[in-house]
């Protein structure tokens, strides 16, 4: 199936991680291979994807389904985290906001919960 849709989930609060991941799962279940999903976390949201966090298994399994998880290097540096504090399936980009701007220019639908 050809990718027809792209969705970008913007996560800034750890308290909304469960809802964001469930919404992404629902989207994948409804649209299958026809959708690309990316979750961008910055600020407090990066804590959701720590190796020691409660969502590490979800991130691993959803990554295998093609979901891309991204954290902001500026945020992890400000919170004194390191790259090794996150699973390998989580990518680090220089700026979460810049990633969002780039993806919106690529016609990703923007979703913030």
Coordinates of C-alpha atoms in Angstrom, one line a residue:
X1 CA 0.0 0.0 0.0
X2 CA 1.2 3.5 -0.8
X3 CA 1.6 6.0 2.0
X4 CA -1.2 8.5 1.6
X5 CA -1.3 10.3 4.9
X6 CA 1.2 11.5 7.5
X7 CA 0.5 12.4 11.1
X8 CA 2.7 14.2 13.5
X9 CA 2.0 14.0 17.2
X10 CA 3.4 16.8 19.3
X11 CA 4.1 15.8 22.9
X12 CA 5.1 18.4 25.5
X13 CA 3.8 16.8 28.7
X14 CA 4.4 13.3 30.1
X15 CA 0.9 13.2 31.4
X16 CA -0.5 13.1 27.9
X17 CA 1.7 10.3 26.6
X18 CA -0.8 7.5 27.1
X19 CA -3.5 9.4 25.2
X20 CA -1.1 10.3 22.4
X21 CA 0.1 6.7 22.0
X22 CA -3.4 5.3 22.1
X23 CA -4.5 7.8 19.5
X24 CA -1.6 6.8 17.3
X25 CA -2.5 3.1 17.7
X26 CA -6.1 3.9 16.7
X27 CA -4.9 5.7 13.6
X28 CA -2.6 2.8 12.6
X29 CA -5.4 0.3 13.2
X30 CA -7.8 2.4 11.0
X31 CA -5.4 3.4 8.2
X32 CA -2.8 0.6 8.3
X33 CA 0.1 0.9 6.0
X34 CA -1.4 4.0 4.4
X35 CA -0.2 6.3 7.1
X36 CA 3.2 7.4 8.5
X37 CA 3.2 8.4 12.1
X38 CA 5.8 10.4 14.0
X39 CA 5.8 11.4 17.7
X40 CA 8.0 14.5 18.5
X41 CA 8.7 15.2 22.2
X42 CA 10.3 18.2 23.6
X43 CA 10.2 20.0 27.0
X44 CA 8.8 17.7 29.7
X45 CA 7.5 15.4 27.0
X46 CA 11.0 13.8 26.5
X47 CA 10.7 12.1 29.9
X48 CA 8.0 9.8 28.5
X49 CA 10.6 8.1 26.3
X50 CA 13.3 7.4 28.9
X51 CA 14.7 3.9 29.1
X52 CA 13.4 3.8 32.7
X53 CA 9.9 5.2 31.7
X54 CA 6.6 3.4 31.8
X55 CA 6.2 3.7 28.0
X56 CA 9.5 2.0 26.9
X57 CA 7.7 -1.2 25.8
X58 CA 5.1 0.8 23.9
X59 CA 7.8 2.7 22.1
X60 CA 9.6 -0.5 21.2
X61 CA 6.6 -2.2 19.8
X62 CA 5.2 0.8 18.0
X63 CA 8.6 1.5 16.4
X64 CA 8.5 -2.0 15.0
X65 CA 5.2 -1.0 13.3
X66 CA 7.0 2.0 11.7
X67 CA 6.2 4.8 14.2
X68 CA 9.1 7.2 14.4
X69 CA 9.8 8.6 17.9
X70 CA 11.9 11.8 18.2
X71 CA 13.2 13.8 21.1
X72 CA 14.6 17.2 21.2
X73 CA 18.4 17.5 21.9
X74 CA 17.9 21.0 23.4
X75 CA 15.4 19.6 25.9
X76 CA 17.4 16.5 26.9
X77 CA 20.5 18.7 27.4
X78 CA 18.5 21.2 29.5
X79 CA 17.2 18.4 31.7
X80 CA 20.7 16.9 31.9
X81 CA 19.8 13.7 30.2
X82 CA 22.1 11.9 27.7
X83 CA 21.5 10.0 24.5
X84 CA 22.1 6.7 26.4
X85 CA 19.1 7.5 28.6
X86 CA 16.7 6.7 25.7
X87 CA 16.1 3.5 23.8
X88 CA 17.9 3.2 20.4
X89 CA 14.5 3.3 18.7
X90 CA 14.1 6.9 19.8
X91 CA 15.9 9.4 17.6
X92 CA 17.4 12.6 18.9
X93 CA 17.1 15.7 16.7
X94 CA 18.8 19.1 17.3
X95 CA 15.5 20.9 17.9
X96 CA 12.0 19.5 18.4
X97 CA 10.3 22.6 17.1
X98 CA 12.5 22.6 14.0
X99 CA 11.4 19.0 13.4
X100 CA 7.8 20.0 13.7
X101 CA 8.2 22.9 11.2
X102 CA 10.0 20.6 8.7
X103 CA 7.3 17.9 9.0
X104 CA 4.5 20.4 8.6
X105 CA 6.2 21.7 5.4
X106 CA 6.2 18.0 4.3
X107 CA 2.4 18.0 4.8
X108 CA 2.2 16.1 8.0
X109 CA -1.1 16.6 9.8
X110 CA -0.3 18.2 13.2
X111 CA -1.9 16.7 16.3
X112 CA -1.3 18.0 19.8
X113 CA -3.2 16.4 22.7

